[in-house]
């Protein structure tokens, strides 16, 4: 047999044939960054990092880092829900976090993730919005939840949802008093249990995302940015603390069997439990 | 907030500092996984993150210079960073003005002729705002550029100074800035003591100017000590790891 005409260094091979390069690893059951196919990257969670915000969190999953801040403002309630406040989540993917993003209006990906999170928060009824009412029909609390991504290395949805849930968990809002058309909020001394209240979260949904790679439909847990680019589909499973499903999303060309979905749900259960332990530790 | 409280009779400011004292500074480099260089800087409660990408291919071919790199600075203030939530659009004039200050401060310092036909992008994210945003942005940018390995003639250290009540003070916080004190931001090259940026918008009596400038210069020198220590510690750390 003739000797091959070209030989490549691994990094050249990765640039020329990224999928083939990746396949060499997955057939052995590992990934280029050393992880097993079902391993999630190390995750750290920090509470209350921003003192100007009512609630805040910073979450790192591998190289993906998100800072989330919650600000509470007084506003008029929506016409059809006069006794409920509302949440406005927003995920920002700026050019700072990766060279993939260009400056300008929010990209399609940022809008899609924001909307996905909005849906999870609404449909899972994470918060009883009546708790946010100050004066029915006149004034309610609006919670602006802004998650800013500072470093993007794949799997923005998991990181964003975790950051938002942690931030909502440590929100502290000053108790307002309503007097003849004006809202008075006590300022001055530090917020404590007497002059402020925390949110009562009914459920804490957390998610686990998997990428579907190749015709062999290899499932990769917690894809990083290179794995996201070469994968053909993604599955996201969202579960709350009782193990109930809050959301399942599957996008992409590859179709996968029911057993694959079941495996993903089991893996997601373990992962979300692990995430909750991390959140509660700190 | 009555003016009398800005400087107590003993000469202590609102947060207990002396007039010539800087706030607690925390600085770290190489905090972001994707950027070529990054730095995180805290001046007391003002927290700024800087990311540098470059030199890389310029986005707009028309702007490319044949003999040097172009600098591009974008400043983003997070909505939760200030006391009241404010959704500042990217084209907010104040932010664009601040970004252009940073750009003009670094243009003479970065040795751009080493990187022709390329672009150096500097992204600044203000995470928490408690006065002295411009100085924090400039300091964070210096460290991020050094972390990215981009050649510069010197550090650029910035410091705010102003006249609080009866004395000149440095590193003003938000309460001091927003009350009726004059405030000037100065960026300096520490080795040569040359000033690359001066910015002041309030009124200051010309007799007090010299004192305020002198104090700001000293503040910049103090900043330089802190920043240099962080960079050297990191370099030692890396050198140690590489030697193994």
Coordinates of C-alpha atoms in Angstrom, one line a residue:
Chain A
X1 CA 0.0 0.0 0.0
X2 CA 1.4 3.4 -0.9
X3 CA 2.4 5.7 2.0
X4 CA -0.1 8.6 2.5
X5 CA 0.9 11.6 0.5
X6 CA 0.1 14.1 3.2
X7 CA 0.6 14.0 6.9
X8 CA -0.9 16.7 9.2
X9 CA -0.3 17.9 12.7
X10 CA -3.4 17.4 14.9
X11 CA -4.2 21.1 14.9
X12 CA -4.1 21.3 11.1
X13 CA -6.2 18.3 10.9
X14 CA -8.7 19.9 13.2
X15 CA -9.0 22.9 11.0
X16 CA -9.3 21.0 7.8
X17 CA -11.7 18.3 8.9
X18 CA -13.3 19.2 12.2
X19 CA -15.9 16.6 12.2
X20 CA -13.5 13.8 11.2
X21 CA -11.1 15.0 13.9
X22 CA -13.8 14.8 16.4
X23 CA -15.0 11.4 15.3
X24 CA -11.5 10.0 16.1
X25 CA -12.2 10.9 19.7
X26 CA -15.8 9.9 20.1
X27 CA -15.2 6.4 18.8
X28 CA -12.9 5.9 21.8
X29 CA -15.6 7.4 24.1
X30 CA -13.8 10.7 24.9
X31 CA -13.8 14.2 23.6
X32 CA -10.8 16.5 22.6
X33 CA -11.0 18.4 25.9
X34 CA -10.6 15.1 27.8
X35 CA -14.1 14.7 29.0
X36 CA -16.2 11.5 28.7
X37 CA -19.2 11.8 26.4
X38 CA -21.6 12.2 29.3
X39 CA -19.5 14.5 31.5
X40 CA -20.5 18.0 32.3
X41 CA -17.8 20.7 32.8
X42 CA -16.9 22.0 36.3
X43 CA -19.5 24.6 37.4
X44 CA -19.2 27.3 40.0
X45 CA -21.9 29.6 41.3
X46 CA -21.5 32.9 43.2
X47 CA -24.4 34.6 44.9
X48 CA -24.9 38.3 45.5
X49 CA -22.0 39.6 43.5
X50 CA -23.5 43.0 42.6
X51 CA -24.6 45.2 45.5
X52 CA -26.5 47.7 43.3
X53 CA -28.9 45.0 42.1
X54 CA -31.7 43.6 44.1
X55 CA -30.4 40.1 43.4
X56 CA -27.4 38.8 41.5
X57 CA -25.4 35.8 40.6
X58 CA -22.4 34.7 38.6
X59 CA -22.3 31.3 37.0
X60 CA -19.4 29.6 35.3
X61 CA -19.9 26.4 33.4
X62 CA -16.5 25.5 32.0
X63 CA -15.4 28.5 30.0
X64 CA -18.9 30.0 29.7
X65 CA -19.4 32.8 32.3
X66 CA -22.6 34.7 32.9
X67 CA -23.3 37.6 35.3
X68 CA -27.0 38.1 36.1
X69 CA -28.6 41.0 37.9
X70 CA -32.2 41.5 39.0
X71 CA -33.6 45.0 39.4
X72 CA -37.0 45.7 40.8
X73 CA -39.0 48.7 39.6
X74 CA -42.5 49.9 40.2
X75 CA -44.8 50.0 37.2
X76 CA -48.4 49.9 36.3
X77 CA -49.7 46.4 35.9
X78 CA -50.7 44.9 32.6
X79 CA -54.3 45.5 31.7
X80 CA -55.5 41.9 31.9
X81 CA -53.6 41.0 35.1
X82 CA -54.2 44.0 37.4
X83 CA -53.1 42.2 40.6
X84 CA -49.9 40.6 39.2
X85 CA -46.4 41.9 38.6
X86 CA -44.2 40.5 35.9
X87 CA -40.7 39.3 35.0
X88 CA -38.7 40.6 32.1
X89 CA -35.8 38.2 31.4
X90 CA -33.1 39.2 28.9
X91 CA -29.9 37.4 27.9
X92 CA -27.2 39.6 26.3
X93 CA -24.5 38.0 24.1
X94 CA -22.1 40.9 23.3
X95 CA -19.1 40.8 21.1
X96 CA -17.0 40.7 24.3
X97 CA -17.9 37.2 25.0
X98 CA -16.8 35.7 21.8
X99 CA -15.5 36.7 18.4
X100 CA -18.6 34.9 16.9
X101 CA -20.9 37.8 17.9
X102 CA -20.9 41.1 16.1
X103 CA -21.8 44.5 17.6
X104 CA -25.3 45.6 16.9
X105 CA -28.9 44.6 17.9
X106 CA -29.3 41.3 19.8
X107 CA -28.5 38.4 17.6
X108 CA -31.0 35.7 16.8
X109 CA -29.3 33.4 19.3
X110 CA -29.6 35.9 22.1
X111 CA -33.3 36.5 21.4
X112 CA -34.0 32.8 21.1
X113 CA -32.3 32.0 24.5
X114 CA -34.1 35.0 26.1
X115 CA -37.4 33.7 24.8
X116 CA -36.7 30.2 25.9
X117 CA -36.0 31.3 29.4
X118 CA -39.0 33.5 29.5
X119 CA -41.2 30.5 28.6
X120 CA -39.6 28.4 31.3
X121 CA -40.2 31.0 33.9
X122 CA -43.8 31.7 32.8
X123 CA -45.0 28.1 32.2
X124 CA -43.3 26.6 35.3
X125 CA -44.9 29.3 37.4
X126 CA -41.6 29.9 39.2
X127 CA -43.0 32.8 41.1
X128 CA -46.5 33.6 42.2
X129 CA -46.8 36.9 40.4
X130 CA -49.5 38.1 42.9
X131 CA -46.6 38.4 45.4
X132 CA -45.3 41.3 43.3
X133 CA -48.5 43.3 43.6
X134 CA -48.3 46.6 45.6
X135 CA -51.7 48.1 44.9
X136 CA -54.1 46.3 42.7
X137 CA -54.6 48.0 39.4
X138 CA -52.3 50.8 40.2
X139 CA -48.8 49.6 41.0
X140 CA -46.8 46.3 40.8
X141 CA -43.2 45.3 40.9
X142 CA -41.5 44.5 37.6
X143 CA -38.4 42.4 37.9
X144 CA -35.9 43.1 35.2
X145 CA -33.6 40.1 35.0
X146 CA -30.6 40.8 32.9
X147 CA -28.0 38.1 32.2
X148 CA -24.9 39.4 30.6
X149 CA -22.6 36.8 29.1
X150 CA -18.9 37.8 29.5
X151 CA -17.3 34.6 28.1
X152 CA -19.0 32.2 25.7
X153 CA -17.9 28.6 25.4
X154 CA -21.1 26.9 24.5
X155 CA -24.2 25.9 26.4
X156 CA -25.5 29.3 27.1
X157 CA -29.0 28.1 28.0
X158 CA -27.9 26.0 31.0
X159 CA -25.7 28.8 32.3
X160 CA -28.3 31.5 31.8
X161 CA -31.1 29.6 33.5
X162 CA -28.9 28.6 36.4
X163 CA -27.7 32.2 36.8
X164 CA -31.3 33.6 36.7
X165 CA -32.6 31.1 39.2
X166 CA -29.8 31.9 41.6
X167 CA -30.2 35.6 41.2
X168 CA -34.0 35.3 41.8
X169 CA -33.3 33.3 44.8
X170 CA -31.3 36.1 46.5
X171 CA -33.5 39.0 45.5
X172 CA -34.3 41.4 48.3
X173 CA -36.9 44.2 47.6
X174 CA -37.7 47.0 50.0
X175 CA -41.2 46.9 51.3
X176 CA -43.2 49.7 49.8
X177 CA -46.0 51.7 51.2
X178 CA -48.8 53.0 49.0
X179 CA -50.2 56.4 49.8
X180 CA -52.6 58.3 47.7
X181 CA -51.0 57.6 44.3
X182 CA -47.4 57.6 45.4
X183 CA -45.2 54.7 46.4
X184 CA -42.8 55.2 49.2
X185 CA -39.9 52.9 49.6
X186 CA -37.8 53.1 52.7
X187 CA -34.3 53.9 51.9
X188 CA -31.4 54.4 54.4
X189 CA -30.2 51.5 56.4
X190 CA -29.2 48.1 55.1
X191 CA -32.0 45.8 53.9
X192 CA -33.0 43.3 56.5
X193 CA -36.1 41.2 57.1
X194 CA -38.0 44.1 58.6
X195 CA -37.8 46.6 55.7
X196 CA -37.5 44.2 52.8
X197 CA -38.9 40.9 51.5
X198 CA -37.4 38.0 49.5
X199 CA -39.1 36.2 46.8
X200 CA -40.9 32.9 47.4
X201 CA -39.9 30.7 44.5
X202 CA -42.4 27.9 44.0
X203 CA -40.1 25.9 41.8
X204 CA -36.5 26.1 40.7
X205 CA -36.2 24.7 37.2
X206 CA -32.7 23.9 36.0
X207 CA -31.6 22.5 32.7
X208 CA -29.1 20.1 31.1
X209 CA -28.2 20.5 27.4
X210 CA -26.9 17.8 25.1
X211 CA -25.6 18.0 21.5
X212 CA -26.3 15.3 18.9
X213 CA -23.2 14.6 16.9
X214 CA -22.9 12.7 13.6
X215 CA -24.8 10.0 11.9
X216 CA -24.1 7.7 14.8
X217 CA -26.2 10.1 16.9
X218 CA -23.6 10.3 19.6
X219 CA -24.9 12.3 22.5
X220 CA -22.5 14.8 24.0
X221 CA -23.4 16.4 27.4
X222 CA -22.7 20.1 27.9
X223 CA -21.2 21.0 24.5
X224 CA -18.5 23.6 24.3
X225 CA -18.4 26.1 21.4
X226 CA -16.5 23.8 19.0
X227 CA -18.8 20.9 19.7
X228 CA -21.8 23.2 19.1
X229 CA -20.5 24.2 15.7
X230 CA -20.0 20.7 14.4
X231 CA -23.1 19.1 16.1
X232 CA -26.2 18.5 14.1
X233 CA -28.8 19.0 16.8
X234 CA -29.4 19.8 20.5
X235 CA -31.6 18.5 23.2
X236 CA -32.3 20.5 26.3
X237 CA -34.1 19.0 29.3
X238 CA -35.4 21.3 32.1
X239 CA -36.4 19.7 35.5
X240 CA -37.5 21.2 38.8
X241 CA -36.4 20.1 42.2
X242 CA -39.0 17.4 42.5
X243 CA -37.8 15.7 39.4
X244 CA -40.8 16.9 37.3
X245 CA -40.1 17.9 33.7
X246 CA -40.5 21.6 33.1
X247 CA -39.5 21.7 29.5
X248 CA -38.0 19.6 26.7
X249 CA -36.5 21.0 23.5
X250 CA -35.0 19.2 20.7
X251 CA -33.8 21.1 17.6
X252 CA -31.7 20.1 14.7
X253 CA -31.6 17.8 11.7
X254 CA -30.8 14.5 13.4
X255 CA -33.8 12.4 14.6
X256 CA -33.2 10.4 17.7
X257 CA -35.0 7.4 19.2
X258 CA -37.1 7.4 22.3
X259 CA -34.4 5.5 24.3
X260 CA -32.0 8.3 23.6
X261 CA -34.5 10.8 25.0
X262 CA -35.0 8.6 28.1
X263 CA -31.2 8.4 28.6
X264 CA -31.0 12.2 28.3
X265 CA -33.7 12.7 30.9
X266 CA -31.9 10.4 33.3
X267 CA -28.7 12.2 32.8
X268 CA -30.4 15.5 33.1
X269 CA -31.9 14.4 36.5
X270 CA -28.4 13.7 37.8
X271 CA -27.0 16.9 36.4
X272 CA -29.7 19.2 37.8
X273 CA -29.3 17.5 41.2
X274 CA -25.6 18.1 41.1
X275 CA -26.3 21.8 40.1
X276 CA -28.7 22.2 43.1
X277 CA -26.0 20.9 45.4
X278 CA -23.5 23.4 44.0
X279 CA -26.1 26.2 44.4
X280 CA -26.9 25.4 47.9
X281 CA -23.3 24.9 49.0
X282 CA -22.4 28.6 48.6
Chain B
X1 CA -27.7 64.5 51.3
X2 CA -26.5 67.7 52.9
X3 CA -23.2 69.0 51.7
X4 CA -21.8 69.1 55.2
X5 CA -21.6 65.4 55.3
X6 CA -19.2 64.9 52.4
X7 CA -16.1 65.8 54.6
X8 CA -16.4 65.4 58.3
X9 CA -14.7 67.9 60.7
X10 CA -11.9 65.3 61.3
X11 CA -11.2 65.3 57.6
X12 CA -12.8 61.9 56.8
X13 CA -15.0 61.4 53.8
X14 CA -18.3 59.8 53.5
X15 CA -16.9 56.3 53.3
X16 CA -14.3 56.8 56.0
X17 CA -11.4 57.5 53.7
X18 CA -8.8 60.2 54.0
X19 CA -8.9 62.7 51.0
X20 CA -5.7 61.3 49.4
X21 CA -6.7 57.6 49.9
X22 CA -7.8 55.4 47.1
X23 CA -10.6 52.8 47.5
X24 CA -9.8 49.2 47.8
X25 CA -8.6 47.9 44.5
X26 CA -9.0 44.3 43.3
X27 CA -7.5 43.4 40.0
X28 CA -7.1 40.1 38.1
X29 CA -6.0 39.3 34.6
X30 CA -6.9 36.5 32.3
X31 CA -10.4 36.0 33.6
X32 CA -12.2 35.3 30.3
X33 CA -11.7 32.1 28.3
X34 CA -12.5 33.4 24.8
X35 CA -10.7 36.8 24.7
X36 CA -7.1 37.2 23.8
X37 CA -6.6 39.3 26.9
X38 CA -8.9 40.2 29.8
X39 CA -8.9 41.9 33.1
X40 CA -11.3 42.5 35.9
X41 CA -10.9 45.6 38.1
X42 CA -12.7 46.8 41.2
X43 CA -12.3 50.3 42.6
X44 CA -14.3 49.8 45.8
X45 CA -17.8 49.1 44.4
X46 CA -17.1 50.1 40.8
X47 CA -16.6 46.9 38.9
X48 CA -15.4 46.8 35.3
X49 CA -14.5 43.9 33.0
X50 CA -12.2 44.5 30.0
X51 CA -11.7 42.1 27.1
X52 CA -9.3 42.5 24.3
X53 CA -9.5 40.7 21.0
X54 CA -6.6 41.2 18.6
X55 CA -4.7 42.0 16.6
X56 CA -7.2 40.3 14.3
X57 CA -8.6 40.9 10.8
X58 CA -10.4 44.2 10.5
X59 CA -14.1 44.0 10.1
X60 CA -14.4 46.8 7.6
X61 CA -11.9 46.6 4.8
X62 CA -12.4 50.3 4.1
X63 CA -11.1 51.3 7.5
X64 CA -7.9 49.3 7.3
X65 CA -4.7 51.2 7.6
X66 CA -1.8 49.9 5.6
X67 CA 0.9 50.6 8.2
X68 CA -0.8 50.3 11.6
X69 CA -3.5 48.6 13.5
X70 CA -6.9 50.4 14.2
X71 CA -8.2 50.5 17.7
X72 CA -11.9 50.0 18.4
X73 CA -13.4 50.5 21.8
X74 CA -16.9 49.5 22.9
X75 CA -18.3 50.4 26.2
X76 CA -21.3 48.5 27.6
X77 CA -23.0 49.4 30.9
X78 CA -25.1 46.6 32.3
X79 CA -28.7 47.6 33.2
X80 CA -28.3 46.5 36.8
X81 CA -25.1 48.4 37.4
X82 CA -26.5 51.6 38.6
X83 CA -28.9 52.5 41.5
X84 CA -31.8 52.9 39.1
X85 CA -32.1 50.5 36.2
X86 CA -31.3 52.2 33.0
X87 CA -31.3 50.5 29.7
X88 CA -28.6 52.4 27.9
X89 CA -28.7 51.8 24.2
X90 CA -25.4 51.1 22.4
X91 CA -25.6 54.5 20.7
X92 CA -26.0 56.5 23.8
X93 CA -23.9 59.6 23.4
X94 CA -22.4 59.5 26.8
X95 CA -21.2 56.0 26.3
X96 CA -19.9 56.7 22.9
X97 CA -18.0 59.7 24.3
X98 CA -16.4 57.7 27.0
X99 CA -15.5 55.0 24.6
X100 CA -13.8 57.5 22.3
X101 CA -11.9 58.9 25.3
X102 CA -10.5 55.5 26.0
X103 CA -9.6 55.0 22.4
X104 CA -7.9 58.3 22.2
X105 CA -6.0 57.6 25.4
X106 CA -4.6 54.4 24.1
X107 CA -3.9 55.4 20.5
X108 CA -0.5 57.0 21.2
X109 CA 0.5 54.4 23.7
X110 CA -0.2 51.1 21.8
X111 CA 2.6 50.5 19.3
X112 CA 0.2 50.0 16.5
X113 CA 2.8 50.1 13.7
X114 CA 3.8 46.5 14.8
X115 CA 0.4 45.2 13.6
X116 CA -0.4 46.7 10.2
X117 CA -3.7 46.1 8.5
X118 CA -5.3 44.6 11.6
X119 CA -7.8 45.7 14.3
X120 CA -7.5 45.6 18.0
X121 CA -11.0 45.4 19.7
X122 CA -11.4 46.5 23.3
X123 CA -14.7 45.6 24.9
X124 CA -15.5 47.1 28.3
X125 CA -18.4 46.0 30.5
X126 CA -19.3 48.0 33.5
X127 CA -20.9 45.6 36.0
X128 CA -21.4 47.9 38.9
X129 CA -21.2 51.7 38.9
X130 CA -20.1 53.6 42.0
X131 CA -18.2 56.5 40.6
X132 CA -15.0 56.6 38.7
X133 CA -16.1 54.6 35.7
X134 CA -13.8 56.2 33.2
X135 CA -10.7 55.7 35.4
X136 CA -11.7 52.1 36.0
X137 CA -12.2 51.5 32.3
X138 CA -8.8 52.9 31.4
X139 CA -7.0 50.9 34.1
X140 CA -8.8 47.7 33.2
X141 CA -8.0 48.3 29.5
X142 CA -4.3 48.7 30.3
X143 CA -4.2 45.4 32.1
X144 CA -6.2 43.6 29.4
X145 CA -3.9 44.9 26.7
X146 CA -0.9 43.7 28.6
X147 CA -2.6 40.3 29.2
X148 CA -3.2 40.1 25.4
X149 CA 0.5 40.7 24.8
X150 CA 0.0 43.8 22.7
X151 CA 3.0 46.1 22.7
X152 CA 2.6 49.4 24.5
X153 CA 5.2 52.1 25.4
X154 CA 4.0 52.3 29.0
X155 CA 1.2 51.5 31.4
X156 CA -1.7 54.0 31.4
X157 CA -2.9 54.7 34.9
X158 CA -6.0 56.8 35.5
X159 CA -7.3 58.4 38.6
X160 CA -10.2 60.8 39.4
X161 CA -9.6 63.8 41.6
X162 CA -11.8 66.6 42.8
X163 CA -12.4 69.3 45.3
X164 CA -14.6 68.0 48.1
X165 CA -15.7 70.8 50.4
X166 CA -12.4 72.2 51.6
X167 CA -9.9 69.7 50.4
X168 CA -8.7 68.0 47.2
X169 CA -9.5 64.4 47.2
X170 CA -8.9 61.4 44.8
X171 CA -11.0 58.5 43.7
X172 CA -14.5 60.0 44.1
X173 CA -17.4 57.6 44.7
X174 CA -20.9 58.0 43.2
X175 CA -22.2 60.2 46.1
X176 CA -19.3 62.5 45.9
X177 CA -19.5 62.7 42.1
X178 CA -23.2 63.4 41.9
X179 CA -23.2 66.1 44.5
X180 CA -21.8 69.6 43.7
X181 CA -18.1 68.7 43.6
X182 CA -15.8 69.3 40.7
X183 CA -14.2 66.2 39.3
X184 CA -11.4 65.6 36.9
X185 CA -10.2 62.3 35.4
X186 CA -6.5 62.1 34.5
X187 CA -4.7 59.3 32.7
X188 CA -0.9 59.3 33.0
X189 CA 2.0 57.3 31.8
X190 CA 3.8 56.6 35.1
X191 CA 7.4 56.2 33.9
X192 CA 7.5 59.6 32.1
X193 CA 4.7 61.3 34.1
X194 CA 3.1 62.3 30.9
X195 CA -0.6 62.9 30.8
X196 CA -2.5 61.3 28.0
X197 CA -6.1 62.3 29.0
X198 CA -7.6 65.0 31.1
X199 CA -11.4 65.3 31.4
X200 CA -13.4 67.6 33.5
X201 CA -16.9 68.9 33.1
X202 CA -17.5 70.8 36.3
X203 CA -16.3 74.2 37.5
X204 CA -13.1 74.4 39.4
X205 CA -11.3 77.5 40.6
X206 CA -8.0 77.9 38.8
X207 CA -6.2 78.3 42.2
X208 CA -7.2 74.9 43.2
X209 CA -6.3 73.3 39.9
X210 CA -2.7 72.7 40.7
X211 CA -3.4 70.9 43.9
X212 CA -6.0 68.7 42.3
X213 CA -3.7 67.8 39.5
X214 CA -0.9 67.0 41.8
X215 CA -3.0 64.8 43.9
X216 CA -4.4 63.0 40.9
X217 CA -0.8 62.4 39.7
X218 CA 0.0 60.7 42.9
X219 CA -3.2 58.7 42.7
X220 CA -2.1 57.5 39.3
X221 CA 1.3 56.5 40.7
X222 CA -0.4 54.5 43.4
X223 CA -2.6 52.8 40.8
X224 CA 0.6 51.9 38.8
X225 CA 2.0 50.1 41.9
X226 CA -1.1 48.0 42.3
X227 CA -1.5 47.2 38.6
X228 CA 2.2 46.4 38.1
X229 CA 2.1 44.0 41.1
X230 CA -0.8 42.1 39.6
X231 CA 0.8 41.8 36.2
X232 CA 4.2 40.7 37.7
X233 CA 2.6 38.2 40.0
X234 CA 0.7 36.6 37.1
X235 CA 3.9 36.6 35.0
X236 CA 5.8 34.9 37.8
X237 CA 3.1 32.4 38.2
X238 CA 3.1 31.6 34.5
X239 CA 6.9 31.4 34.3
X240 CA 6.9 29.0 37.2
X241 CA 4.3 26.8 35.5
X242 CA 6.2 26.8 32.3
X243 CA 9.5 25.9 33.9
X244 CA 8.0 22.6 35.2

